[in-house]
PDB file of C-alpha atoms and ligand atoms in Angstrom:
ATOM      1  CA  MET A   1       0.027  -0.028   0.089  1.00 62.00           C
ATOM      2  CA  GLY A   2       1.360   3.503  -0.950  1.00 79.00           C
ATOM      3  CA  ARG A   3       1.037   6.456   1.287  1.00 87.00           C
ATOM      4  CA  SER A   4      -2.212   8.646   1.249  1.00 92.00           C
ATOM      5  CA  LEU A   5      -2.171  11.956  -0.014  1.00 92.00           C
ATOM      6  CA  GLN A   6      -2.618  13.084   3.577  1.00 92.00           C
ATOM      7  CA  GLU A   7       0.629  11.205   4.701  1.00 94.00           C
ATOM      8  CA  LEU A   8       2.535  12.687   1.526  1.00 95.00           C
ATOM      9  CA  SER A   9       1.187  16.201   2.398  1.00 95.00           C
ATOM     10  CA  LYS A  10       2.548  15.846   5.905  1.00 95.00           C
ATOM     11  CA  PHE A  11       6.005  14.649   4.421  1.00 97.00           C
ATOM     12  CA  LEU A  12       5.949  17.727   2.057  1.00 97.00           C
ATOM     13  CA  SER A  13       5.361  20.108   4.789  1.00 97.00           C
ATOM     14  CA  LEU A  14       8.436  18.798   6.626  1.00 98.00           C
ATOM     15  CA  ILE A  15      10.660  19.072   3.600  1.00 98.00           C
ATOM     16  CA  LEU A  16       9.550  22.363   2.535  1.00 98.00           C
ATOM     17  CA  ARG A  17       9.448  24.010   5.851  1.00 98.00           C
ATOM     18  CA  HIS A  18      11.821  22.562   7.998  1.00 98.00           C
ATOM     19  CA  LYS A  19      14.157  19.670   6.623  1.00 98.00           C
ATOM     20  CA  PRO A  20      14.518  19.540   2.921  1.00 98.00           C
ATOM     21  CA  SER A  21      17.501  17.026   3.630  1.00 98.00           C
ATOM     22  CA  ALA A  22      14.743  14.518   4.506  1.00 97.00           C
ATOM     23  CA  ALA A  23      14.070  14.316   0.555  1.00 97.00           C
ATOM     24  CA  ASN A  24      18.016  14.848  -0.200  1.00 97.00           C
ATOM     25  CA  ILE A  25      17.221  18.276  -1.705  1.00 98.00           C
ATOM     26  CA  GLU A  26      18.031  21.817  -1.093  1.00 98.00           C
ATOM     27  CA  LEU A  27      15.739  24.917  -1.318  1.00 98.00           C
ATOM     28  CA  ASP A  28      16.927  28.368  -2.706  1.00 98.00           C
ATOM     29  CA  GLU A  29      17.034  31.402  -0.707  1.00 97.00           C
ATOM     30  CA  HIS A  30      13.284  31.929  -1.408  1.00 97.00           C
ATOM     31  CA  GLY A  31      12.164  28.567  -0.292  1.00 98.00           C
ATOM     32  CA  TRP A  32      11.703  27.170  -3.773  1.00 98.00           C
ATOM     33  CA  ALA A  33      12.240  23.363  -4.283  1.00 98.00           C
ATOM     34  CA  ASN A  34      12.845  21.979  -7.888  1.00 98.00           C
ATOM     35  CA  VAL A  35       9.672  19.911  -8.520  1.00 98.00           C
ATOM     36  CA  GLN A  36      11.482  16.948 -10.318  1.00 98.00           C
ATOM     37  CA  GLU A  37      14.101  16.702  -7.694  1.00 98.00           C
ATOM     38  CA  LEU A  38      11.437  16.773  -4.910  1.00 98.00           C
ATOM     39  CA  ILE A  39       9.281  14.128  -6.525  1.00 98.00           C
ATOM     40  CA  ALA A  40      12.424  11.919  -7.122  1.00 98.00           C
ATOM     41  CA  GLY A  41      13.741  12.728  -3.544  1.00 97.00           C
ATOM     42  CA  ILE A  42      10.289  11.785  -1.889  1.00 97.00           C
ATOM     43  CA  ASN A  43      10.131   8.477  -3.753  1.00 96.00           C
ATOM     44  CA  GLN A  44      13.812   7.644  -2.853  1.00 96.00           C
ATOM     45  CA  ALA A  45      13.176   8.583   0.814  1.00 95.00           C
ATOM     46  CA  ASP A  46      10.988   5.555   1.381  1.00 92.00           C
ATOM     47  CA  GLN A  47       9.708   2.782  -0.915  1.00 90.00           C
ATOM     48  CA  ASN A  48       6.239   3.289   0.238  1.00 91.00           C
ATOM     49  CA  ASN A  49       6.144   6.846  -1.104  1.00 93.00           C
ATOM     50  CA  ASN A  50       4.734   6.879  -4.322  1.00 91.00           C
ATOM     51  CA  ILE A  51       4.273  10.393  -5.759  1.00 95.00           C
ATOM     52  CA  ASP A  52       4.128  11.737  -9.168  1.00 96.00           C
ATOM     53  CA  ILE A  53       3.225  15.298 -10.515  1.00 97.00           C
ATOM     54  CA  GLU A  54      -0.406  14.735 -10.787  1.00 96.00           C
ATOM     55  CA  LYS A  55      -0.621  13.568  -6.878  1.00 96.00           C
ATOM     56  CA  LEU A  56       1.637  16.539  -6.032  1.00 97.00           C
ATOM     57  CA  GLU A  57      -0.646  18.978  -8.041  1.00 97.00           C
ATOM     58  CA  GLU A  58      -3.573  17.462  -6.126  1.00 97.00           C
ATOM     59  CA  ILE A  59      -2.033  18.054  -2.830  1.00 97.00           C
ATOM     60  CA  VAL A  60      -1.453  21.559  -3.656  1.00 97.00           C
ATOM     61  CA  ARG A  61      -4.851  22.211  -5.081  1.00 97.00           C
ATOM     62  CA  THR A  62      -6.664  20.521  -2.294  1.00 95.00           C
ATOM     63  CA  ASP A  63      -4.653  21.540   0.849  1.00 94.00           C
ATOM     64  CA  ASN A  64      -7.196  22.912   3.461  1.00 91.00           C
ATOM     65  CA  LYS A  65      -4.823  25.871   4.290  1.00 92.00           C
ATOM     66  CA  GLN A  66      -3.331  26.568   1.053  1.00 94.00           C
ATOM     67  CA  ARG A  67       0.206  25.622   2.297  1.00 96.00           C
ATOM     68  CA  TYR A  68       1.993  25.330  -0.997  1.00 97.00           C
ATOM     69  CA  SER A  69       2.402  27.235  -4.438  1.00 97.00           C
ATOM     70  CA  PHE A  70       3.893  26.556  -7.580  1.00 98.00           C
ATOM     71  CA  ASN A  71       5.833  29.126  -9.616  1.00 97.00           C
ATOM     72  CA  GLU A  72       4.263  30.055 -12.887  1.00 96.00           C
ATOM     73  CA  ASP A  73       5.645  27.250 -15.069  1.00 97.00           C
ATOM     74  CA  ARG A  74       5.227  24.570 -12.176  1.00 96.00           C
ATOM     75  CA  THR A  75       8.831  23.793 -12.209  1.00 98.00           C
ATOM     76  CA  LEU A  76       9.388  25.128  -8.563  1.00 98.00           C
ATOM     77  CA  ILE A  77       7.238  24.544  -5.372  1.00 98.00           C
ATOM     78  CA  ARG A  78       7.338  26.238  -1.928  1.00 98.00           C
ATOM     79  CA  ALA A  79       5.576  26.495   1.346  1.00 98.00           C
ATOM     80  CA  ASN A  80       3.689  29.739   1.635  1.00 96.00           C
ATOM     81  CA  GLN A  81       4.712  30.132   5.173  1.00 95.00           C
ATOM     82  CA  GLY A  82       5.386  28.284   8.368  1.00 96.00           C
ATOM     83  CA  HIS A  83       9.207  27.704   7.990  1.00 97.00           C
ATOM     84  CA  SER A  84      11.646  26.996  10.656  1.00 97.00           C
ATOM     85  CA  ILE A  85      14.637  27.317   8.112  1.00 96.00           C
ATOM     86  CA  PRO A  86      15.691  30.710   7.252  1.00 95.00           C
ATOM     87  CA  VAL A  87      14.320  31.446   3.680  1.00 96.00           C
ATOM     88  CA  ASP A  88      12.840  34.637   2.482  1.00 95.00           C
ATOM     89  CA  VAL A  89       9.351  33.896   1.000  1.00 93.00           C
ATOM     90  CA  GLU A  90       8.991  37.447   0.008  1.00 91.00           C
ATOM     91  CA  LEU A  91       6.181  38.205   2.204  1.00 93.00           C
ATOM     92  CA  GLU A  92       4.069  41.126   1.421  1.00 89.00           C
ATOM     93  CA  GLU A  93       4.032  43.836   4.135  1.00 95.00           C
ATOM     94  CA  VAL A  94       0.416  44.825   4.768  1.00 97.00           C
ATOM     95  CA  GLU A  95      -1.190  47.038   7.258  1.00 97.00           C
ATOM     96  CA  PRO A  96      -3.449  44.768   9.512  1.00 98.00           C
ATOM     97  CA  PRO A  97      -6.776  45.428  10.880  1.00 98.00           C
ATOM     98  CA  GLU A  98      -6.989  47.331  14.234  1.00 98.00           C
ATOM     99  CA  TYR A  99      -7.046  43.700  15.956  1.00 98.00           C
ATOM    100  CA  LEU A 100      -5.769  40.253  15.135  1.00 98.00           C
ATOM    101  CA  TRP A 101      -6.181  37.078  17.063  1.00 98.00           C
ATOM    102  CA  HIS A 102      -3.802  34.420  18.659  1.00 98.00           C
ATOM    103  CA  GLY A 103      -5.311  31.033  19.874  1.00 98.00           C
ATOM    104  CA  THR A 104      -2.850  29.130  21.840  1.00 98.00           C
ATOM    105  CA  GLY A 105      -2.835  26.557  24.691  1.00 98.00           C
ATOM    106  CA  GLN A 106      -3.566  27.512  28.428  1.00 98.00           C
ATOM    107  CA  LYS A 107      -0.337  25.964  29.389  1.00 98.00           C
ATOM    108  CA  PHE A 108       1.516  28.630  27.712  1.00 98.00           C
ATOM    109  CA  MET A 109      -0.461  31.496  29.558  1.00 98.00           C
ATOM    110  CA  GLU A 110       2.145  32.175  32.200  1.00 98.00           C
ATOM    111  CA  SER A 111       5.061  32.550  29.955  1.00 98.00           C
ATOM    112  CA  ILE A 112       3.260  34.487  27.007  1.00 98.00           C
ATOM    113  CA  ASP A 113       1.982  36.954  29.823  1.00 97.00           C
ATOM    114  CA  ASN A 114       5.496  37.386  30.785  1.00 97.00           C
ATOM    115  CA  GLU A 115       7.409  37.666  27.425  1.00 98.00           C
ATOM    116  CA  GLY A 116       4.705  38.191  24.996  1.00 98.00           C
ATOM    117  CA  LEU A 117       4.432  36.041  21.835  1.00 98.00           C
ATOM    118  CA  VAL A 118       7.712  34.857  20.241  1.00 98.00           C
ATOM    119  CA  PRO A 119       8.208  32.871  17.141  1.00 97.00           C
ATOM    120  CA  LYS A 120       9.129  29.539  19.062  1.00 96.00           C
ATOM    121  CA  SER A 121      10.413  27.320  16.249  1.00 94.00           C
ATOM    122  CA  ARG A 122       9.146  29.218  13.253  1.00 95.00           C
ATOM    123  CA  LEU A 123      10.371  32.546  11.632  1.00 95.00           C
ATOM    124  CA  TYR A 124       7.356  34.528  12.641  1.00 97.00           C
ATOM    125  CA  VAL A 125       4.586  34.723  15.073  1.00 98.00           C
ATOM    126  CA  HIS A 126       1.504  33.532  13.332  1.00 98.00           C
ATOM    127  CA  LEU A 127      -1.786  35.425  13.744  1.00 98.00           C
ATOM    128  CA  SER A 128      -5.283  35.192  12.364  1.00 98.00           C
ATOM    129  CA  GLY A 129      -7.662  37.675  11.025  1.00 97.00           C
ATOM    130  CA  ASP A 130     -10.803  36.157  12.596  1.00 97.00           C
ATOM    131  CA  GLU A 131     -11.555  34.478  16.041  1.00 97.00           C
ATOM    132  CA  GLU A 132     -12.726  31.131  14.422  1.00 97.00           C
ATOM    133  CA  THR A 133      -9.514  30.450  12.613  1.00 97.00           C
ATOM    134  CA  ALA A 134      -7.573  31.418  15.819  1.00 98.00           C
ATOM    135  CA  ILE A 135      -9.781  28.972  17.698  1.00 98.00           C
ATOM    136  CA  ASN A 136      -8.728  26.040  15.458  1.00 97.00           C
ATOM    137  CA  VAL A 137      -5.174  26.984  15.526  1.00 97.00           C
ATOM    138  CA  GLY A 138      -5.198  27.126  19.442  1.00 98.00           C
ATOM    139  CA  LYS A 139      -6.896  23.934  19.985  1.00 97.00           C
ATOM    140  CA  ARG A 140      -3.909  22.081  18.494  1.00 97.00           C
ATOM    141  CA  HIS A 141      -2.349  22.989  21.857  1.00 97.00           C
ATOM    142  CA  GLY A 142      -4.912  21.685  24.105  1.00 97.00           C
ATOM    143  CA  LYS A 143      -7.304  23.709  26.270  1.00 98.00           C
ATOM    144  CA  LEU A 144      -7.773  26.949  24.373  1.00 98.00           C
ATOM    145  CA  LEU A 145      -6.462  30.433  25.348  1.00 98.00           C
ATOM    146  CA  MET A 146      -7.185  33.187  23.121  1.00 98.00           C
ATOM    147  CA  TYR A 147      -5.570  36.440  22.871  1.00 98.00           C
ATOM    148  CA  LYS A 148      -6.722  39.715  21.071  1.00 98.00           C
ATOM    149  CA  VAL A 149      -3.674  41.382  19.403  1.00 98.00           C
ATOM    150  CA  LEU A 150      -3.782  45.149  19.333  1.00 98.00           C
ATOM    151  CA  SER A 151      -2.255  45.150  15.819  1.00 98.00           C
ATOM    152  CA  GLY A 152      -3.284  48.637  15.066  1.00 98.00           C
ATOM    153  CA  LYS A 153      -1.414  50.039  18.086  1.00 98.00           C
ATOM    154  CA  MET A 154       1.590  48.031  17.213  1.00 98.00           C
ATOM    155  CA  VAL A 155       1.619  49.529  13.657  1.00 98.00           C
ATOM    156  CA  GLU A 156       1.551  53.038  15.216  1.00 98.00           C
ATOM    157  CA  ASP A 157       4.610  51.993  17.259  1.00 98.00           C
ATOM    158  CA  GLY A 158       6.552  50.782  14.220  1.00 98.00           C
ATOM    159  CA  TYR A 159       6.002  47.119  14.142  1.00 98.00           C
ATOM    160  CA  LYS A 160       5.699  45.400  10.766  1.00 98.00           C
ATOM    161  CA  PHE A 161       3.102  43.069   9.626  1.00 98.00           C
ATOM    162  CA  TYR A 162       3.054  40.390   6.614  1.00 97.00           C
ATOM    163  CA  ARG A 163       0.365  38.416   5.057  1.00 95.00           C
ATOM    164  CA  SER A 164       1.009  35.194   3.393  1.00 93.00           C
ATOM    165  CA  VAL A 165      -0.653  34.392   0.345  1.00 90.00           C
ATOM    166  CA  ASN A 166      -2.867  32.004   2.341  1.00 91.00           C
ATOM    167  CA  GLY A 167      -4.159  34.920   4.462  1.00 92.00           C
ATOM    168  CA  VAL A 168      -2.132  34.085   7.663  1.00 96.00           C
ATOM    169  CA  TRP A 169      -0.861  37.139   9.373  1.00 98.00           C
ATOM    170  CA  LEU A 170       2.730  37.278  10.317  1.00 97.00           C
ATOM    171  CA  THR A 171       5.032  39.525  12.712  1.00 98.00           C
ATOM    172  CA  LYS A 172       8.279  38.964  14.372  1.00 97.00           C
ATOM    173  CA  LYS A 173       6.951  39.190  18.059  1.00 98.00           C
ATOM    174  CA  VAL A 174       4.115  40.675  19.936  1.00 98.00           C
ATOM    175  CA  PRO A 175       5.172  42.076  23.344  1.00 98.00           C
ATOM    176  CA  ALA A 176       2.596  41.458  26.119  1.00 98.00           C
ATOM    177  CA  GLU A 177       1.595  45.115  26.328  1.00 98.00           C
ATOM    178  CA  TYR A 178      -0.202  44.493  23.000  1.00 98.00           C
ATOM    179  CA  LEU A 179      -1.967  41.398  24.223  1.00 98.00           C
ATOM    180  CA  GLU A 180      -5.510  41.358  25.804  1.00 98.00           C
ATOM    181  CA  LYS A 181      -6.262  38.001  26.960  1.00 97.00           C
ATOM    182  CA  GLN A 182      -9.896  36.808  26.384  1.00 96.00           C
ATOM    183  CA  GLU A 183     -11.713  35.161  29.417  1.00 80.00           C
TER     184      GLU A 183
HETATM  185  C1  HQG B 201       3.343  29.404  21.739  1.00 69.78           C
HETATM  186  C2  HQG B 201      -0.520  25.869  11.669  1.00 69.78           C
HETATM  187  C3  HQG B 201       5.284  30.133  25.468  1.00 69.78           C
HETATM  188  C4  HQG B 201       2.270  29.951  20.592  1.00 69.78           C
HETATM  189  C5  HQG B 201      -1.593  26.756  12.333  1.00 69.78           C
HETATM  190  C6  HQG B 201       2.047  28.654  20.065  1.00 69.78           C
HETATM  191  C7  HQG B 201      -1.059  28.130  12.156  1.00 69.78           C
HETATM  192  C8  HQG B 201       4.643  30.802  23.447  1.00 69.78           C
HETATM  193  C9  HQG B 201       3.152  27.929  20.140  1.00 69.78           C
HETATM  194  C10 HQG B 201       0.547  27.942  12.108  1.00 69.78           C
HETATM  195  C11 HQG B 201       5.172  31.923  23.530  1.00 69.78           C
HETATM  196  C12 HQG B 201       4.095  27.510  18.973  1.00 69.78           C
HETATM  197  C13 HQG B 201       1.232  28.524  13.369  1.00 69.78           C
HETATM  198  C14 HQG B 201       5.927  32.249  24.886  1.00 69.78           C
HETATM  199  C15 HQG B 201       4.518  31.900  21.757  1.00 69.78           C
HETATM  200  N1  HQG B 201       5.894  31.230  25.893  1.00 69.78           N
HETATM  201  N2  HQG B 201       4.719  29.845  24.494  1.00 69.78           N
HETATM  202  N3  HQG B 201       6.460  33.521  24.968  1.00 69.78           N
HETATM  203  N4  HQG B 201       4.941  32.690  22.433  1.00 69.78           N
HETATM  204  N5  HQG B 201       4.104  30.554  22.102  1.00 69.78           N
HETATM  205  O1  HQG B 201       2.604  25.611  16.000  1.00 69.78           O
HETATM  206  O2  HQG B 201       0.660  29.847  16.175  1.00 69.78           O
HETATM  207  O3  HQG B 201      -0.974  23.449   9.813  1.00 69.78           O
HETATM  208  O4  HQG B 201       4.685  27.036  15.947  1.00 69.78           O
HETATM  209  O5  HQG B 201       1.251  30.520  21.279  1.00 69.78           O
HETATM  210  O6  HQG B 201      -2.779  26.672  11.635  1.00 69.78           O
HETATM  211  O7  HQG B 201       0.104  27.527  16.923  1.00 69.78           O
HETATM  212  O8  HQG B 201       1.394  24.282  10.349  1.00 69.78           O
HETATM  213  O9  HQG B 201       2.452  28.200  16.015  1.00 69.78           O
HETATM  214  O10 HQG B 201       0.952  27.927  20.692  1.00 69.78           O
HETATM  215  O11 HQG B 201      -1.452  28.905  11.024  1.00 69.78           O
HETATM  216  O12 HQG B 201       0.079  24.935   8.217  1.00 69.78           O
HETATM  217  O13 HQG B 201       4.210  28.680  20.981  1.00 69.78           O
HETATM  218  O14 HQG B 201       0.742  26.425  12.175  1.00 69.78           O
HETATM  219  O15 HQG B 201      -0.567  25.637  10.508  1.00 69.78           O
HETATM  220  O16 HQG B 201       3.268  26.729  18.071  1.00 69.78           O
HETATM  221  O17 HQG B 201       0.512  27.800  14.656  1.00 69.78           O
HETATM  222  P1  HQG B 201       3.270  26.931  16.500  1.00 69.78           P
HETATM  223  P2  HQG B 201       1.043  28.515  15.917  1.00 69.78           P
HETATM  224  P3  HQG B 201       0.025  24.442   9.632  1.00 69.78           P
END
């Protein structure tokens, strides 16, 4: 039995965001992988992997968070955001709405209240434009804790915000003074 598309998608996320060496490939400075090399590398990594260009295109097209993009002629592919390795995915600097949202786990409360939001293993802190999305992000970490982020105030104070092509808001850090805990 070959791997399901879901399993292949998880592996793709690992390769394109965190560990290209898992498929024996390299990403360029903008996070792009060569599609042919990627396919060959995934198939060589494990004999149960059986991916081809059609499957790869299906993963990209059907991904529920639009995590990946091809370049125009579909010779290159990259993750839109979420990296832990230092690549420049040419994020667009955009002025955010007055408020953004960050859902997380209750277990992180004390630490976040002390030092604000920091990127942890990723390059940016990830924020959501609406509460519902933030709830789903937060629930991944156990009992939900929600923060309202005073993004408008942050912009006034010179902080920069970026929006990934899939709508996720990114910023380098959110000091605690810009966080309002939701009870
Ligand atoms: C927490 C998923 C202690 C932070 C989602 C978060 C998102 C702190 C965790 C995307 C902290 C990192 C990102 C501090 C932040 N002390 N904990 N000072 N500052 N944290 O998974 O935001 O499926 O790296 O609150 O949908 O949960 O990967 O970040 O709980 O868009 O495409 O440290 O990942 O998308 O966890 O999620 P993560 P996240 P994908």
